[in-house]
Coordinates of C-alpha atoms in Angstrom, one line a residue:
X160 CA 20.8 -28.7 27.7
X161 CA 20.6 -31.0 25.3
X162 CA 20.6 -30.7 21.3
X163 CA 17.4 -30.9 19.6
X164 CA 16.4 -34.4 17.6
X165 CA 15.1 -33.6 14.4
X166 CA 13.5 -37.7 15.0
X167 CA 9.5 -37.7 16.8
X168 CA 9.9 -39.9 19.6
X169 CA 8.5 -42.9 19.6
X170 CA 4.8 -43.5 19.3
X171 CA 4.3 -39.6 18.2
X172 CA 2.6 -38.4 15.0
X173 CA 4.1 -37.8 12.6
X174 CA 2.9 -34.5 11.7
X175 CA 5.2 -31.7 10.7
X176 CA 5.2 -27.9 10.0
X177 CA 6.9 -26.6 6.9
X178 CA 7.4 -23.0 8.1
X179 CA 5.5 -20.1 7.8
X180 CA 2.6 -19.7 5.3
X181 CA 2.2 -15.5 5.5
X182 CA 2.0 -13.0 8.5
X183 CA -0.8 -10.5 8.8
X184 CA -0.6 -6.8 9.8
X185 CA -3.4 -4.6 10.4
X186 CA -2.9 -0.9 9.1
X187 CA -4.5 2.2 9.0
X188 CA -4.1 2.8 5.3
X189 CA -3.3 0.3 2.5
X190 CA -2.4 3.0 -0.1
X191 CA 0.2 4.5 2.4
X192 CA 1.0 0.5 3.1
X193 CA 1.3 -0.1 -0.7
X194 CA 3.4 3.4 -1.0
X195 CA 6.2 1.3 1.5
X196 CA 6.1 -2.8 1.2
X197 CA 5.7 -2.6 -3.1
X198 CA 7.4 1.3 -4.0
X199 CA 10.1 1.1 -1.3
X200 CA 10.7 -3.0 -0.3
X201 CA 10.1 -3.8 -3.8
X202 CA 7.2 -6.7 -3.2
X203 CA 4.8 -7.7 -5.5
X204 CA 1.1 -6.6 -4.6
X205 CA -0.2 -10.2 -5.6
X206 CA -3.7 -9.9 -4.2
X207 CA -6.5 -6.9 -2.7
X208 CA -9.7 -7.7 -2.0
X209 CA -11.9 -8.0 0.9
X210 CA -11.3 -10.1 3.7
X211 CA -13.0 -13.5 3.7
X212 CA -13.7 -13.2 7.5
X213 CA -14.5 -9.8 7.6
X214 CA -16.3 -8.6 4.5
X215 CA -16.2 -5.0 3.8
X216 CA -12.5 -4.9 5.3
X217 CA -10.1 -4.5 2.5
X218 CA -7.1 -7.2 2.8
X219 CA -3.7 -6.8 0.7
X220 CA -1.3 -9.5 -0.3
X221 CA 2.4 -8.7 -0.6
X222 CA 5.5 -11.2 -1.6
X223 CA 7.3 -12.8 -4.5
X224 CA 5.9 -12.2 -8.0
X225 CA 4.0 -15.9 -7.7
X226 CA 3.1 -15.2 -4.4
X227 CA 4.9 -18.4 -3.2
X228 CA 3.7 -19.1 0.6
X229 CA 6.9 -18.3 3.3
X230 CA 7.3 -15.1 1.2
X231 CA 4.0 -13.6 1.7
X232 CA 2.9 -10.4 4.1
X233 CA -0.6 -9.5 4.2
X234 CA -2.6 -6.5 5.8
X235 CA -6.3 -5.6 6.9
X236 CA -7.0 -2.0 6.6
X237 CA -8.7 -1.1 9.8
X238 CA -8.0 3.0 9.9
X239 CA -10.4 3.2 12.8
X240 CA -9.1 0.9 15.4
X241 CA -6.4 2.1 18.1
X242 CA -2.5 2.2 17.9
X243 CA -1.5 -0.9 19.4
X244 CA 0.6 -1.3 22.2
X245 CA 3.4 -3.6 23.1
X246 CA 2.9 -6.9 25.3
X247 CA 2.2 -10.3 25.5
X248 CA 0.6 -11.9 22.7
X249 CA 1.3 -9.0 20.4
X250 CA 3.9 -9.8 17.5
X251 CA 7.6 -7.8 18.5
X252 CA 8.1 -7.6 14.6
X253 CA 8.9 -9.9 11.2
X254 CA 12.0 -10.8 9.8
X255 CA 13.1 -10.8 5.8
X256 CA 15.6 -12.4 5.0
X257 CA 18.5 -11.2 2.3
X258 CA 21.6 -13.8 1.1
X259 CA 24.6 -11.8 1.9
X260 CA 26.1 -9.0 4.4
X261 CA 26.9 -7.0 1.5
X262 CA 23.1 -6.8 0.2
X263 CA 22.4 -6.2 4.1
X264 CA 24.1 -3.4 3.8
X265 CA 23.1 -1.8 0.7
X266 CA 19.5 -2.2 2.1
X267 CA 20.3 -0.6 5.3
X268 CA 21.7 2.2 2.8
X269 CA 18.9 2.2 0.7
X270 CA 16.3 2.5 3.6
X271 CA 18.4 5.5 4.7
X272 CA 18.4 7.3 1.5
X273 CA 14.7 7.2 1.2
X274 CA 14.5 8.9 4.5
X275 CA 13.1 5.3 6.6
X276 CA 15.5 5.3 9.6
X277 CA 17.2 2.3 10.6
X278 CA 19.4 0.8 12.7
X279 CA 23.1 -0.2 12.6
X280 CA 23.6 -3.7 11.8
X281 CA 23.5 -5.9 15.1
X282 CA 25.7 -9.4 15.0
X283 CA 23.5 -12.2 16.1
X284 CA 26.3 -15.3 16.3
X285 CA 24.7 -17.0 13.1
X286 CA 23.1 -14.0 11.3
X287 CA 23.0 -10.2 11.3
X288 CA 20.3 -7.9 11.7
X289 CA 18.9 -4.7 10.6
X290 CA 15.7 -2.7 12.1
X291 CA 13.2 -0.1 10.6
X292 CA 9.5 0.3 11.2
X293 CA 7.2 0.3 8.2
X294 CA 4.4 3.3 8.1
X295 CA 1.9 2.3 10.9
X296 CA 5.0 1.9 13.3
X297 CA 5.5 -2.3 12.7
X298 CA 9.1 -3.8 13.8
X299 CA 10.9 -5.0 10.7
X300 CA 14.0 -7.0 10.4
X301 CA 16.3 -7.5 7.3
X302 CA 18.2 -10.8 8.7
X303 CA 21.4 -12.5 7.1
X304 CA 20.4 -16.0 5.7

């Protein structure tokens, strides 16, 4: 197999994705959601409204304190619809991402103290990871940079 070429070849266009902008979440109940990703993760609340697409359907913004795209996680509050189940085209979970194994492990401490199980740390070759789910049973990852 051979290594990828960061270089379009030839005759391509030249367009280019700069990583993720925000991944959405639908939960039952965006206090209880609040409660977790602000009180427990420690992310800002930077935006709740109603959805744009979906008027009537409340829609919370979580990330940095500017909410800077790549750091954002948003929800729609849908406390009628089914548990989901696991398959293709579903989402397995999202990844954070902290600078150091030491601060991986105080989180994986911190989680534990606040009662949120999670795993043991699992080595990945070029970064570690921790699991937990949040409230509405969503995969979470803290990864090693």
């Amino acid at each position: 197999m051979s290594e990828p070429s960061s270089v379009p070849p030839p005759g391509e266009r030249r367009m280019r994705l700069r990583g993720l902008h925000h991944v959405t979440a639908i939960v039952a109940d965006l206090e209880r959601t609040t409660a977790f990703y602000r009180d427990v993760l420690g992310l800002a609340l930077t935006d709740e409204g109603d959805n744009d697409d979906d008027p009537g359907t409340r829609h919370f913004w979580f990330g940095d304190a500017a909410a800077t795209p790549g750091t954002l996680v948003s929800f729609l509050e849908y406390p009628q619809m089914a548990e989901a189940t696991d398959g293709r085209g579903g989402v397995h979970h999202f990844a954070f991402q902290v600078g150091s194994a030491d601060e991986q492990l105080a989180w994986r401490d911190y989680l534990r103290d606040r009662g949120v199980p999670c795993s043991e740390i699992f080595e990945r070759g070029r970064f570690r990871s921790i699991y937990f789910r949040d409230p509405d049973g969503n995969l979470l990852e803290i990864a090693t940079a």
